[in-house]
CSV table of C-alpha atoms and ligand atoms in Angstrom, one decimal:
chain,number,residue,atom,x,y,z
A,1430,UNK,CA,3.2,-9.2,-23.4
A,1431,UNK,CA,0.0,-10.4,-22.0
A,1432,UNK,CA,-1.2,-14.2,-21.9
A,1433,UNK,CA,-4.4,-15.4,-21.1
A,1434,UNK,CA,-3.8,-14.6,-17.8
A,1435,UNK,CA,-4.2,-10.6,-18.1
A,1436,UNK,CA,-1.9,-9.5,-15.1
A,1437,UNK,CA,0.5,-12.4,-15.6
A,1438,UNK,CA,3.3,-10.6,-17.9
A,1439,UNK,CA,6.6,-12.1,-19.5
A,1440,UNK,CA,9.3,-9.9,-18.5
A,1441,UNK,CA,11.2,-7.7,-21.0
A,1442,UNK,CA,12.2,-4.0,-20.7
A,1443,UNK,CA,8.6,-3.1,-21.2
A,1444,UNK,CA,7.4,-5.0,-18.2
A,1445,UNK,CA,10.4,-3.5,-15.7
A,1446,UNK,CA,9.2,-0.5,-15.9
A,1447,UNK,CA,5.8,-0.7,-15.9
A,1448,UNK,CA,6.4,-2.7,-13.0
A,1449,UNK,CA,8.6,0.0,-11.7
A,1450,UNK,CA,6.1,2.5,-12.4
A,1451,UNK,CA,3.6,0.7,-10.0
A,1452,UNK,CA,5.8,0.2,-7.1
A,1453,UNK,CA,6.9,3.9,-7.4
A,1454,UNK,CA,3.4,4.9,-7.3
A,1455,UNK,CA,2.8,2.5,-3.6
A,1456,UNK,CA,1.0,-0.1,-5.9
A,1457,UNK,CA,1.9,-4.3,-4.6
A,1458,UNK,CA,3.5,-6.4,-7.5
A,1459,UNK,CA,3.7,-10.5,-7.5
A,1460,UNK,CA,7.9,-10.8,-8.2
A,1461,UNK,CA,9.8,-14.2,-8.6
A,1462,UNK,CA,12.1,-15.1,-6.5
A,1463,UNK,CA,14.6,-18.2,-6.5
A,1464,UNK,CA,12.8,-19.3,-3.4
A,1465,UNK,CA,9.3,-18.5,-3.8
A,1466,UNK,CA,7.3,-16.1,-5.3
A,1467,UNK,CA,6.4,-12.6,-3.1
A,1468,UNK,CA,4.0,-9.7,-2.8
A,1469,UNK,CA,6.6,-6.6,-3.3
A,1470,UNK,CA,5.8,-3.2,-2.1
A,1471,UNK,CA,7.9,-0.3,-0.9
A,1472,UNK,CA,9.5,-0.9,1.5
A,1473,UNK,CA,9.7,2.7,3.1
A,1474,UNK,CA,6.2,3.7,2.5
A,1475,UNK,CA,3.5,2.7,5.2
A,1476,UNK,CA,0.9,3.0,2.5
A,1477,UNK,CA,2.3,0.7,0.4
A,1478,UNK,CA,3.0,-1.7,3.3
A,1479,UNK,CA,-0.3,-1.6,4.2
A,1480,UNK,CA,-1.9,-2.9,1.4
A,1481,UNK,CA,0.3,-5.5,1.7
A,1482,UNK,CA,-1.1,-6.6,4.9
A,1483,UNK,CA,-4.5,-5.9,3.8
A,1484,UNK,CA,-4.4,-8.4,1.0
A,1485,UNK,CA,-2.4,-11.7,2.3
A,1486,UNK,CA,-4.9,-11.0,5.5
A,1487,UNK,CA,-1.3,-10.9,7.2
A,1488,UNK,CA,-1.8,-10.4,11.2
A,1489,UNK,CA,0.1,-6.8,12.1
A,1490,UNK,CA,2.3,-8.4,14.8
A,1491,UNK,CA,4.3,-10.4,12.1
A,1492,UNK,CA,7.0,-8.4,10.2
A,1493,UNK,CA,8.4,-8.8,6.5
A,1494,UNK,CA,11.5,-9.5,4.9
A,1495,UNK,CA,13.4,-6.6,3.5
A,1496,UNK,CA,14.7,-7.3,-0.1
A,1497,UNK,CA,18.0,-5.0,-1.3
A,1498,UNK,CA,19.9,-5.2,-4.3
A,1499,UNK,CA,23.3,-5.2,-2.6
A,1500,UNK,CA,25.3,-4.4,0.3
A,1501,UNK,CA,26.3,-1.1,-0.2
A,1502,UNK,CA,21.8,-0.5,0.6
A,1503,UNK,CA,21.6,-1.3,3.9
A,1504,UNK,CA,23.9,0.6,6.2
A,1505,UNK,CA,21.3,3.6,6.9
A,1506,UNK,CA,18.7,0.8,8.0
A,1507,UNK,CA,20.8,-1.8,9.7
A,1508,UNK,CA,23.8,-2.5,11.8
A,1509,UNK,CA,26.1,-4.3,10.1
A,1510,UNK,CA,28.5,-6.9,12.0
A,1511,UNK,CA,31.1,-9.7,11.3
A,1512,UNK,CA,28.9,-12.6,10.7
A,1513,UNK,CA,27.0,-10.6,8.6
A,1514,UNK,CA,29.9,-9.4,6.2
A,1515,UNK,CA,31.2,-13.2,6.1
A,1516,UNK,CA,27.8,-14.9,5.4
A,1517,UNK,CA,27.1,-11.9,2.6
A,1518,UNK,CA,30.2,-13.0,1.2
A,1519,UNK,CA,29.5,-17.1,0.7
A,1520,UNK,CA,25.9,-16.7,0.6
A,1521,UNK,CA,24.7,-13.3,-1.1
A,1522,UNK,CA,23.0,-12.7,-3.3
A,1523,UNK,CA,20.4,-16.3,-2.5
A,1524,UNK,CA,18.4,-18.3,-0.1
A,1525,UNK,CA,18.9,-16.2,3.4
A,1526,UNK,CA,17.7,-13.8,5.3
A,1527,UNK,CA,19.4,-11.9,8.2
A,1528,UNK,CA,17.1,-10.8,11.5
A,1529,UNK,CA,19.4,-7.7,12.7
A,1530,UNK,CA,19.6,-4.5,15.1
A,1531,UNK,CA,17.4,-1.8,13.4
A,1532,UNK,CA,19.5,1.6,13.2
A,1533,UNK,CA,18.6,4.8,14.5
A,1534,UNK,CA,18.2,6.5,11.0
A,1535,UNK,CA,16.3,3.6,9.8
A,1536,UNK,CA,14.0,4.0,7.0
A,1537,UNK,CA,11.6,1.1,6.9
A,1538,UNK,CA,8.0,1.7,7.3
A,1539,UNK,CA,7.9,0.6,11.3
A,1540,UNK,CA,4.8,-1.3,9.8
A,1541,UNK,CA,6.5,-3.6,7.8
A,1542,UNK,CA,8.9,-4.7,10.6
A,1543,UNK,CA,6.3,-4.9,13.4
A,1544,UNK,CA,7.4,-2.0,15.5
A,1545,UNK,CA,10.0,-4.1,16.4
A,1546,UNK,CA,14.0,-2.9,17.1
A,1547,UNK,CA,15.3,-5.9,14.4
A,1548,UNK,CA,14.9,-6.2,10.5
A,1549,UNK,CA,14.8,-9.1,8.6
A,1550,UNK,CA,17.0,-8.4,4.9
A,1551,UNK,CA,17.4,-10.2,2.0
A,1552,UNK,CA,19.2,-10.1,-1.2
A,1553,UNK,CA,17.8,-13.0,-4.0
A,1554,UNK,CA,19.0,-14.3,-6.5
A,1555,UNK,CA,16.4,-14.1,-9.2
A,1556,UNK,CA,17.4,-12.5,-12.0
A,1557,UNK,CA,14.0,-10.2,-12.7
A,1558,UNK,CA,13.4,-9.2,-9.5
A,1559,UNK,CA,17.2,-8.4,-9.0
A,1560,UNK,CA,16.6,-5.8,-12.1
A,1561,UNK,CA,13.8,-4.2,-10.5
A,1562,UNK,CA,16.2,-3.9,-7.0
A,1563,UNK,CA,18.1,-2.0,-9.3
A,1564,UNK,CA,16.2,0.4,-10.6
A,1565,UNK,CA,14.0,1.0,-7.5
A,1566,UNK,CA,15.3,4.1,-4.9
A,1567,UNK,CA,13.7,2.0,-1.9
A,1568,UNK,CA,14.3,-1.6,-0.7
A,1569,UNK,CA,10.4,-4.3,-1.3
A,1570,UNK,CA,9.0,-5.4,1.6
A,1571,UNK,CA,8.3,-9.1,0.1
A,1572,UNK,CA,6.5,-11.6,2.2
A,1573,UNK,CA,5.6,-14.9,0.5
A,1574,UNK,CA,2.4,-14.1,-2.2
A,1575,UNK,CA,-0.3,-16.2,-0.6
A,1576,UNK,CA,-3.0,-15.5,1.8
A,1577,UNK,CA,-2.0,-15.8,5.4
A,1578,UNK,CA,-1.5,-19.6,6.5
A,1579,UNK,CA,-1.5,-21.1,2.8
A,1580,UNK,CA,1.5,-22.5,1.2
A,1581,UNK,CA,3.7,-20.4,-0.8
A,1582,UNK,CA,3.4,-19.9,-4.6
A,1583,UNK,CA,6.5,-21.2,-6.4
A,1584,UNK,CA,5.6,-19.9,-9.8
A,1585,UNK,CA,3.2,-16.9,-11.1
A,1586,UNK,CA,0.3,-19.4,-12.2
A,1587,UNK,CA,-0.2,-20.2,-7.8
A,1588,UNK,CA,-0.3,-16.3,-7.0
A,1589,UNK,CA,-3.1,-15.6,-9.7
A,1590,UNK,CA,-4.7,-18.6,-7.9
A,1591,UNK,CA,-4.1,-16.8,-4.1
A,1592,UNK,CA,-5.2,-13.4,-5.3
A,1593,UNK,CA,-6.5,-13.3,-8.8
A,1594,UNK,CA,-7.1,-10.0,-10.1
A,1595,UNK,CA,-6.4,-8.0,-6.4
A,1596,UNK,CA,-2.8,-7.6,-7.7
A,1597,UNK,CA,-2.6,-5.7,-10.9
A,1598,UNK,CA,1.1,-6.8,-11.9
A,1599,UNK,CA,2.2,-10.4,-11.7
A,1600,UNK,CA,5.9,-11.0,-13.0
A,1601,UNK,CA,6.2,-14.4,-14.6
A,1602,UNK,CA,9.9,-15.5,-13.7
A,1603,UNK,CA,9.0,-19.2,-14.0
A,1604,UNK,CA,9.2,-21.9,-11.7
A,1605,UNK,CA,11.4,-21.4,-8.3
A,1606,UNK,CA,13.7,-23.4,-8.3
A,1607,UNK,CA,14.5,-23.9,-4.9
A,1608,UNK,CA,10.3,-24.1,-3.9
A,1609,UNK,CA,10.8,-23.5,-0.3
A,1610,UNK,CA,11.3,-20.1,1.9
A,1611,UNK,CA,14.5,-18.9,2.6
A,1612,UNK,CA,16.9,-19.8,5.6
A,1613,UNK,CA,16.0,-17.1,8.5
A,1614,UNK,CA,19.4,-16.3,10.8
A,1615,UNK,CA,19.1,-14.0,13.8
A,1616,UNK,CA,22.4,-12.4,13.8
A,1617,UNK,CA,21.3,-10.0,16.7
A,1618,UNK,CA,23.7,-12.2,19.2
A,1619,UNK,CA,24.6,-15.6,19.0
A,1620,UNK,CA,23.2,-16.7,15.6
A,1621,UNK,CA,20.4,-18.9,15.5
A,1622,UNK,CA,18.0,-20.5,12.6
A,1623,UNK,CA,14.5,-19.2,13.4
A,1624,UNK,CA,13.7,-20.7,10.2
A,1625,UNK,CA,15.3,-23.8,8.7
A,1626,UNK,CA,16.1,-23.3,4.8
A,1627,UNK,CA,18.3,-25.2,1.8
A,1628,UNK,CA,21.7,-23.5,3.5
A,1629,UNK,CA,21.3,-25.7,6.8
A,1630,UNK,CA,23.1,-24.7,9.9
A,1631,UNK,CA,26.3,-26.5,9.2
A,1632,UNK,CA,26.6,-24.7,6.4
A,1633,UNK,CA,26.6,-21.7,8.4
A,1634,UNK,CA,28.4,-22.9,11.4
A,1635,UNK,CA,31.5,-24.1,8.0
A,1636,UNK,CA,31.5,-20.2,7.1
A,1637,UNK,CA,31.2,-18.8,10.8
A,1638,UNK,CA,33.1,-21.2,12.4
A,1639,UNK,CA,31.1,-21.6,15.6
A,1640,UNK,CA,28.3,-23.7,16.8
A,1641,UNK,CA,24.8,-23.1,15.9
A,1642,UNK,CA,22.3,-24.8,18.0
A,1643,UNK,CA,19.7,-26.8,16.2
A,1644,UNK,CA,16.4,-24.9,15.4
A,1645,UNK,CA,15.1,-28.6,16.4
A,1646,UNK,CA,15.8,-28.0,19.8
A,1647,UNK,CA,14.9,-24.2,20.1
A,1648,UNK,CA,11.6,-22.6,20.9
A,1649,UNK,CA,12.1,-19.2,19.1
A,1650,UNK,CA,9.5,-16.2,19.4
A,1651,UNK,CA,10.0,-15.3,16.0
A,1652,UNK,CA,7.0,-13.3,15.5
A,1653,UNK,CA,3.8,-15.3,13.7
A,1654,UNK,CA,7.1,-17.9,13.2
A,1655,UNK,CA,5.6,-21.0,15.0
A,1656,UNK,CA,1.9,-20.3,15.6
A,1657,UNK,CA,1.6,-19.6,12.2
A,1658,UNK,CA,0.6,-22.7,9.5
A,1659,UNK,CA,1.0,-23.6,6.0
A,1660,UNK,CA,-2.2,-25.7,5.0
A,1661,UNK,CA,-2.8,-26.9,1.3
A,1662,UNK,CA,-6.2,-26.9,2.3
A,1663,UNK,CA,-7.2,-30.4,2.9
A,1664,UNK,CA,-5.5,-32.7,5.5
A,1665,UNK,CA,-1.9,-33.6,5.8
A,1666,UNK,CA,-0.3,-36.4,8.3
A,1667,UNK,CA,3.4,-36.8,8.4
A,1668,UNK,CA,5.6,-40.1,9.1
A,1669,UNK,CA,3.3,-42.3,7.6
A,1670,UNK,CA,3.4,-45.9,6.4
A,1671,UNK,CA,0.4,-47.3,5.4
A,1672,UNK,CA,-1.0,-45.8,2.4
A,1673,UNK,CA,-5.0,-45.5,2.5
A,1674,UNK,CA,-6.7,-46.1,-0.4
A,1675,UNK,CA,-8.3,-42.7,-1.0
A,1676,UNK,CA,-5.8,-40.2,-0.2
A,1677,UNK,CA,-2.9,-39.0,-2.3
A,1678,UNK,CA,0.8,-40.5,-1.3
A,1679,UNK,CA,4.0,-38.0,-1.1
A,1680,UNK,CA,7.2,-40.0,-0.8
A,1681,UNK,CA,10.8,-40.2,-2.0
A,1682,UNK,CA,12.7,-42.5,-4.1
A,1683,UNK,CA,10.8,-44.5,-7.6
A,1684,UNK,CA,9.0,-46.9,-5.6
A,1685,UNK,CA,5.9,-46.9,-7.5
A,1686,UNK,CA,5.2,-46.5,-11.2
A,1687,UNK,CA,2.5,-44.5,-12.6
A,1688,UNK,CA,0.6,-44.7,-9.9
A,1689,UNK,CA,-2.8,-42.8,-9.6
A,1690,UNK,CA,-2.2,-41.5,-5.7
A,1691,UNK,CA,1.3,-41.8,-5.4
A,1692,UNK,CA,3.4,-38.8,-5.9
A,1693,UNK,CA,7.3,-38.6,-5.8
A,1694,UNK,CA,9.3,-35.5,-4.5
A,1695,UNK,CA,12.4,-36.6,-6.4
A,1696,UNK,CA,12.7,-40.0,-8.1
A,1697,UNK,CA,16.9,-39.8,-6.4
A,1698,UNK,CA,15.1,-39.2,-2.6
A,1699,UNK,CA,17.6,-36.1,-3.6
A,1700,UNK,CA,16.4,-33.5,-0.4
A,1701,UNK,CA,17.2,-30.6,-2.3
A,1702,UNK,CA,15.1,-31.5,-5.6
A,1703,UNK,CA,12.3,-33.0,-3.3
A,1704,UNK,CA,11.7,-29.4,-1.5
A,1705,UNK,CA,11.4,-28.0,-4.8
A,1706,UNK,CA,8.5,-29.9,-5.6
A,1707,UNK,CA,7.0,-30.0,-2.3
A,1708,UNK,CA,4.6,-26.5,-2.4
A,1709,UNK,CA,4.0,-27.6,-6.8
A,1710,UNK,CA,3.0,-31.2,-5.5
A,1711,UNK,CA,0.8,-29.8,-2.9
A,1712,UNK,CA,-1.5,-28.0,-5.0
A,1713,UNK,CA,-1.3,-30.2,-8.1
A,1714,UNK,CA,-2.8,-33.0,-5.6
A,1715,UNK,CA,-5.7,-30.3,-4.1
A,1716,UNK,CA,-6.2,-29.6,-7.7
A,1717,UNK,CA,-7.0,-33.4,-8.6
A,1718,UNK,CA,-9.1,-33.0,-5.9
A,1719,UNK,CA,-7.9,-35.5,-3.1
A,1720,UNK,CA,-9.1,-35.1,0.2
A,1721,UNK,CA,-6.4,-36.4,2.1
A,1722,UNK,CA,-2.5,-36.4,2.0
A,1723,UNK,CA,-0.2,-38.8,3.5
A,1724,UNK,CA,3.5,-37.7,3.4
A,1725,UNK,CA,6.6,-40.8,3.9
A,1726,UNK,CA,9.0,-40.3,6.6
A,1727,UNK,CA,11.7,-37.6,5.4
A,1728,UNK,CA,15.2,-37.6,7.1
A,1729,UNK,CA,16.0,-35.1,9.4
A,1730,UNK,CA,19.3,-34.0,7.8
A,1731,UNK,CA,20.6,-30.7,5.8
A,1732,UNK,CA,17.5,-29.7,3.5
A,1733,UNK,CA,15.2,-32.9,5.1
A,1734,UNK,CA,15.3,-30.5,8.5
A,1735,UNK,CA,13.8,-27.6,6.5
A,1736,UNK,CA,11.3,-30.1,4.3
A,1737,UNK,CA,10.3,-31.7,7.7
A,1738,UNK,CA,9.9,-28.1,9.1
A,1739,UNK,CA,7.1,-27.3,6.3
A,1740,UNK,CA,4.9,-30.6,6.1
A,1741,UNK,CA,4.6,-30.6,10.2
A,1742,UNK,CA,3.5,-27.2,10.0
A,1743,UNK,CA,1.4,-28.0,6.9
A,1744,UNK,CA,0.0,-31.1,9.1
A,1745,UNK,CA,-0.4,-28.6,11.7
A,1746,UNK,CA,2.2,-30.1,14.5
A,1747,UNK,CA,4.4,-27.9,16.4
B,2831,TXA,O1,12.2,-16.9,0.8
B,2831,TXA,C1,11.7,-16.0,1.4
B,2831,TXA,O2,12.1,-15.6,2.5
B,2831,TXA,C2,10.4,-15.4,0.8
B,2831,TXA,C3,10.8,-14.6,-0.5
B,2831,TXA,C4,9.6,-14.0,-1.1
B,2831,TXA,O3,11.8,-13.7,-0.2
B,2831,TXA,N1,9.8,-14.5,1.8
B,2831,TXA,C5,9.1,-15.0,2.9
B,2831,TXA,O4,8.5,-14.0,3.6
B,2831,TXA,O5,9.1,-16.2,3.2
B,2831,TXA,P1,7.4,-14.3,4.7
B,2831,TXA,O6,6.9,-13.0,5.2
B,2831,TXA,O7,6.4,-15.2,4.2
B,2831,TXA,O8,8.2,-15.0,5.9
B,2831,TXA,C6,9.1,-14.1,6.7
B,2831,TXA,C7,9.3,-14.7,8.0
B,2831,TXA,C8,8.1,-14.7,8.9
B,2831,TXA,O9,8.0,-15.9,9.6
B,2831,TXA,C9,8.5,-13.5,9.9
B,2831,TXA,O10,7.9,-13.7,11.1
B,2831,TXA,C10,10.0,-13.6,9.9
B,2831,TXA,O11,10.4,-14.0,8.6
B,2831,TXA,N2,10.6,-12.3,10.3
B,2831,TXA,C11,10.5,-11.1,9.6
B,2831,TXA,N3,11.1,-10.1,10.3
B,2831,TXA,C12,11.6,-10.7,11.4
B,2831,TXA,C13,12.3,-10.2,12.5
B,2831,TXA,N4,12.6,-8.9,12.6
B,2831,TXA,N5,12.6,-11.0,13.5
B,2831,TXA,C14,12.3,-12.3,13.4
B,2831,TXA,N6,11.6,-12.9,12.4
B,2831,TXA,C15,11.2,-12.1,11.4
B,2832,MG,MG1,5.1,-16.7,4.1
């Protein structure tokens, strides 16, 4: 069904297979996923891949995520190992992603993971997207659907605004509800967070039963991991007290009551509902046209570390 958006579509049986039909012919498709929304294309074809690149304005040197149905997908591409099989088990299908050793017969388009020996996989949670995993014969290469360096689209409305008519298919899977990108492990060697998400590391270290160190404290070359931003597009400073009078306020908690400039990420300070409405409040305030935004202090602990992670890159501090 078409809305006045004309490449925004409702999903019904209808829509997965036209959908299907486009990634089978190497076409890019905007897809839902609980996390945020992403740019799908096949996975195994360089073509495809490439236009993938070509319209976030993605530098080549920094690789996608692999999305797969289920398990039983990924042996020809990846090696599988213990930590893998245990986090699968508590985790999969949802928020994660697994960097691991590429395998000899590998299949993905060496473009899509940056000519290098690893692969970063995924299996989400969204329902629609899982349907079209299903009835695809290739894993989607999905990076986040925005342009290069701005903030992720968390429902199909934000990645009409990043690409408009570029993209001939967007799915409409409503709002994600977890708003922020999804927990990146390296499970190469010793596991490590190369990028903090809503399963923290003590989550991981309860299932795996070893020490994680903090992604705090690491400096990872995770390719296009930390020199990369995610601007809203005006100014954004972090830990901050005093409110000024022209800029828009993001804090926690119910402080302040209908309030012009003042905008709550959850009314509870709950961490997990405030990164859910971190990327939505970012562009609702650039969209009421505010020049400036000043963002509360947010603890540092379980999703807080993954929130803080976002608004310093977002303020542009390493
Ligand atoms: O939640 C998510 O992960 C979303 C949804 C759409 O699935 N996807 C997403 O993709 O955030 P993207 O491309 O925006 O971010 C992927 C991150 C990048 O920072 C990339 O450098 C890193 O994962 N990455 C990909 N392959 C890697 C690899 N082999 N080794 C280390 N890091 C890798
Ligand atoms: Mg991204």
């Amino acid at each position: 069904m078409k809305n006045s958006y004309s490449n925004i579509f409702t999903f019904n049986k209808k829509i997965l297979s036209k959908t299907i039909k486009v990634l089978n012919k190497g076409g890019v498709a905007g897809l839902p996923t609980e996390t945020v929304y992403g740019l799908a294309a096949n996975a195994y074809s360089k073509l495809a891949v490439g236009k993938i690149f070509k319209l976030k304005g993605r530098p080549k040197l920094n690789p996608l995520i692999i999305h797969y149905y289920n398990f039983h997908q990924i042996f020809e591409d990846v090696e599988i190992n213990s930590n893998l099989k245990k986090l699968y088990k508590k985790f999969c299908p949802g928020p994660i992603t697994f960097v691991l050793k590429k395998n000899k017969n590998c299949k993905i388009s060496s473009l899509a993971s940056a000519k290098l020996k690893t692969i970063a996989i995924r299996f989400p949670k969204h329902r629609i997207t899982r349907s079209i995993l299903k009835n695809t014969k290739y894993p989607l290469a999905m990076p986040s659907a925005n342009i290069s360096s701005h903030i992720s689209p968390v429902s199909a409305k934000d990645v009409y605004e990043e690409f408009k008519k570029k993209i001939k298919i967007i799915v409409d899977g409503g709002q994600s509800v977890i708003g922020i990108e999804s927990t990146v492990v390296d499970l190469t060697n010793n596991p490590k967070i190369l990028r903090p998400g809503i399963i923290s590391s003590s989550d991981i270290e309860k299932v795996l039963k070893l020490k994680i160190k903090n992604s705090k404290s690491l400096k990872i070359k995770s390719p296009g991991m930390f020199k990369k931003h995610y601007s809203p597009g005006i100014p954004v400073f972090i830990n901050q007290k005093k409110i000024d009078k022209n800029s828009a306020f993001i804090y926690l908690g119910n402080r302040y009551k209908n309030n012009k400039n003042k905008f709550s990420l959850s009314k509870k300070s709950n961490l997990n509902e405030a990164a859910s409405n971190l990327y939505k409040t970012f562009r609702l305030i650039k969209k009421k046209g505010f020049k400036k935004i000043q963002i509360t202090r947010i603890p540092f602990k379980g999703t807080g570390i993954a929130i803080n992670d976002r608004i310093k890159r977002a303020a542009k501090i390493k």
